[in-house]
Amino acid sequence: MNTIDAQVKKIKSDKRIGLMTHVVVGYPNLTTSRHLIATMAEAGVDFIELQIPFSDPLADGPTLMRANQVALGHKIRVKDAMRLMEEFSTTARIPLLFMTYFNIVFNYGVEAFCRDAAQAGCSGLIVPDLPLDEEYNDRLTYFAQQHNMYVIRTLAPVTPPHRLELNARSARGFLYLSGQQGVTGARRELDENIFLSIQRVKRYSGMPLAVGFGISRSTHIKQLKGHADIAVVGSEVLNVYHQADPNNAISAVRCFVRELAEATR
């Protein structure tokens, strides 16, 4: 069993919504990335996305785009992300996923990337710019499954019905729905159409559903209970770190994530 399945099963047995958070490898530096991962795991998250930095992260808003640029400025490479994954895949005791863009995977070599990611302990891949149609040529899902990793399918509020059906049919682990049109980024209020989007997806699939993009508060997580299976908080974690006093930034993240984790119950 993939560890994602086991974690989803545990979340359901606890009768709560899951929580996934996000870190950009190398932002603001590798040492702090380590502290952030360890802190979030200790604070009670269910999954963590480790984003491999890329020069043109099209799905990311200002916070994550800046983090990607800073990490690249530190010359962070895929090998650094692999090492970080290997370091935490056993000690964190929760599923860790790589999030990146397909150019990174393609340049590394699709089969080699899947092999090395799996050996490092990765449970799943989120590659938002690779459409399902390219599977015939690039075979990312095939090679991932050969190494017991899931490729998490991403959906948008405007994904047409035939694409919903295709993605639902090939999905493993969970589906990832963006809760709003556009790029990632914290919002004060949930998009008013988010629940309609969730209902749309559920008409085509009974797969567990993660919802991200704009989820930034414990109140958002409480609103999503009973609708989504996993809430994804990305940009706001880095905002909390960035806005805190430098001497207390990790503590600020710990308090924030604990508040989010408490809201899942």
Short mmCIF file of N, CA and C in Angstrom, two decimals, residues 1-21 44-48 93-95 97 173-175 208-211 221 224-232 260-261 263-265:
data_model
loop_
_atom_site.label_atom_id
_atom_site.label_comp_id
_atom_site.label_asym_id
_atom_site.label_seq_id
_atom_site.Cartn_x
_atom_site.Cartn_y
_atom_site.Cartn_z
N MET A 1 0.84 -1.21 0.00
CA MET A 1 0.00 0.00 0.00
C MET A 1 0.87 1.25 0.00
N ASN A 2 0.57 2.20 -0.87
CA ASN A 2 1.26 3.48 -0.86
C ASN A 2 0.93 4.20 0.45
N THR A 3 1.90 4.93 0.98
CA THR A 3 1.68 5.60 2.26
C THR A 3 0.59 6.67 2.19
N ILE A 4 0.31 7.19 0.99
CA ILE A 4 -0.78 8.15 0.84
C ILE A 4 -2.10 7.48 1.16
N ASP A 5 -2.31 6.27 0.65
CA ASP A 5 -3.54 5.53 0.94
C ASP A 5 -3.69 5.30 2.44
N ALA A 6 -2.59 4.90 3.08
CA ALA A 6 -2.64 4.64 4.52
C ALA A 6 -2.99 5.90 5.30
N GLN A 7 -2.44 7.04 4.87
CA GLN A 7 -2.72 8.29 5.59
C GLN A 7 -4.16 8.74 5.38
N VAL A 8 -4.66 8.60 4.16
CA VAL A 8 -6.06 8.95 3.89
C VAL A 8 -6.99 8.07 4.73
N LYS A 9 -6.66 6.80 4.82
CA LYS A 9 -7.46 5.87 5.63
C LYS A 9 -7.46 6.31 7.10
N LYS A 10 -6.31 6.72 7.60
CA LYS A 10 -6.21 7.17 8.99
C LYS A 10 -7.04 8.43 9.21
N ILE A 11 -6.98 9.37 8.26
CA ILE A 11 -7.77 10.60 8.37
C ILE A 11 -9.26 10.28 8.45
N LYS A 12 -9.69 9.38 7.59
CA LYS A 12 -11.11 9.00 7.58
C LYS A 12 -11.51 8.33 8.88
N SER A 13 -10.63 7.48 9.40
CA SER A 13 -10.96 6.79 10.66
C SER A 13 -11.01 7.76 11.83
N ASP A 14 -10.25 8.85 11.73
CA ASP A 14 -10.28 9.88 12.77
C ASP A 14 -11.46 10.84 12.60
N LYS A 15 -12.19 10.68 11.49
CA LYS A 15 -13.38 11.50 11.19
C LYS A 15 -13.04 13.00 11.18
N ARG A 16 -12.04 13.33 10.39
CA ARG A 16 -11.62 14.72 10.29
C ARG A 16 -11.20 15.00 8.85
N ILE A 17 -10.83 16.23 8.58
CA ILE A 17 -10.27 16.59 7.28
C ILE A 17 -8.75 16.57 7.40
N GLY A 18 -8.06 16.18 6.35
CA GLY A 18 -6.60 16.15 6.37
C GLY A 18 -6.01 17.51 6.11
N LEU A 19 -4.72 17.65 6.37
CA LEU A 19 -4.00 18.91 6.17
C LEU A 19 -2.69 18.64 5.44
N MET A 20 -2.50 19.34 4.33
CA MET A 20 -1.23 19.28 3.60
C MET A 20 -0.63 20.67 3.54
N THR A 21 0.66 20.77 3.85
CA THR A 21 1.37 22.04 3.78
C THR A 21 2.49 21.95 2.76
N GLY A 44 1.61 18.48 13.35
CA GLY A 44 0.42 17.67 13.10
C GLY A 44 -0.13 17.66 11.69
N VAL A 45 0.68 18.04 10.68
CA VAL A 45 0.17 17.95 9.31
C VAL A 45 0.15 16.49 8.86
N ASP A 46 -0.62 16.22 7.82
CA ASP A 46 -0.76 14.85 7.31
C ASP A 46 0.12 14.58 6.09
N PHE A 47 0.39 15.61 5.32
CA PHE A 47 1.22 15.50 4.13
C PHE A 47 2.03 16.80 4.00
N ILE A 48 3.20 16.70 3.39
CA ILE A 48 3.97 17.90 3.06
C ILE A 48 4.42 17.81 1.61
N ARG A 93 7.52 10.59 9.29
CA ARG A 93 6.45 9.60 9.53
C ARG A 93 5.11 10.00 8.93
N ILE A 94 5.15 10.81 7.91
CA ILE A 94 3.96 11.14 7.12
C ILE A 94 4.38 11.11 5.65
N PRO A 95 3.43 10.98 4.73
CA PRO A 95 3.80 10.97 3.31
C PRO A 95 4.34 12.33 2.87
N LEU A 97 5.56 14.48 -0.59
CA LEU A 97 5.37 14.50 -2.04
C LEU A 97 6.29 15.54 -2.66
N GLY A 173 -4.45 7.91 -5.14
CA GLY A 173 -4.17 8.67 -3.93
C GLY A 173 -5.27 9.66 -3.62
N PHE A 174 -5.27 10.77 -4.34
CA PHE A 174 -6.33 11.77 -4.23
C PHE A 174 -6.27 12.69 -5.44
N LEU A 175 -7.34 13.41 -5.66
CA LEU A 175 -7.38 14.45 -6.68
C LEU A 175 -7.10 15.79 -6.00
N PRO A 208 -10.68 10.53 -2.89
CA PRO A 208 -10.46 11.60 -1.93
C PRO A 208 -10.07 12.88 -2.66
N LEU A 209 -10.50 14.01 -2.13
CA LEU A 209 -10.32 15.28 -2.81
C LEU A 209 -9.57 16.27 -1.91
N ALA A 210 -8.44 16.76 -2.42
CA ALA A 210 -7.69 17.84 -1.75
C ALA A 210 -8.06 19.16 -2.42
N VAL A 211 -8.18 20.21 -1.62
CA VAL A 211 -8.50 21.53 -2.15
C VAL A 211 -7.44 22.51 -1.68
N ILE A 221 -10.49 25.93 6.82
CA ILE A 221 -10.46 24.47 7.00
C ILE A 221 -11.77 23.98 7.61
N LEU A 224 -14.40 23.78 5.04
CA LEU A 224 -14.23 22.69 4.07
C LEU A 224 -14.59 21.32 4.64
N LYS A 225 -14.70 21.20 5.95
CA LYS A 225 -15.05 19.92 6.56
C LYS A 225 -16.37 19.42 6.01
N GLY A 226 -16.40 18.14 5.68
CA GLY A 226 -17.61 17.55 5.13
C GLY A 226 -17.75 17.75 3.64
N HIS A 227 -16.86 18.54 3.05
CA HIS A 227 -16.89 18.78 1.61
C HIS A 227 -15.64 18.21 0.94
N ALA A 228 -14.46 18.59 1.45
CA ALA A 228 -13.19 18.08 0.94
C ALA A 228 -12.60 17.10 1.94
N ASP A 229 -11.63 16.32 1.48
CA ASP A 229 -10.97 15.35 2.35
C ASP A 229 -9.64 15.88 2.89
N ILE A 230 -9.02 16.80 2.15
CA ILE A 230 -7.72 17.37 2.52
C ILE A 230 -7.73 18.85 2.19
N ALA A 231 -7.28 19.67 3.12
CA ALA A 231 -7.09 21.11 2.87
C ALA A 231 -5.61 21.36 2.67
N VAL A 232 -5.28 22.15 1.66
CA VAL A 232 -3.88 22.42 1.33
C VAL A 232 -3.57 23.88 1.63
N LEU A 260 -3.94 25.33 12.54
CA LEU A 260 -4.56 24.70 11.38
C LEU A 260 -4.90 23.24 11.68
N ALA A 261 -3.95 22.52 12.28
CA ALA A 261 -4.15 21.09 12.58
C ALA A 261 -5.30 20.90 13.56
N ALA A 263 -7.89 22.74 13.76
CA ALA A 263 -9.13 23.01 13.03
C ALA A 263 -9.60 21.83 12.21
N THR A 264 -8.73 20.86 11.97
CA THR A 264 -9.12 19.70 11.15
C THR A 264 -10.01 18.74 11.92
N ARG A 265 -10.08 18.87 13.23
CA ARG A 265 -10.79 17.89 14.06
C ARG A 265 -12.23 18.32 14.34
#
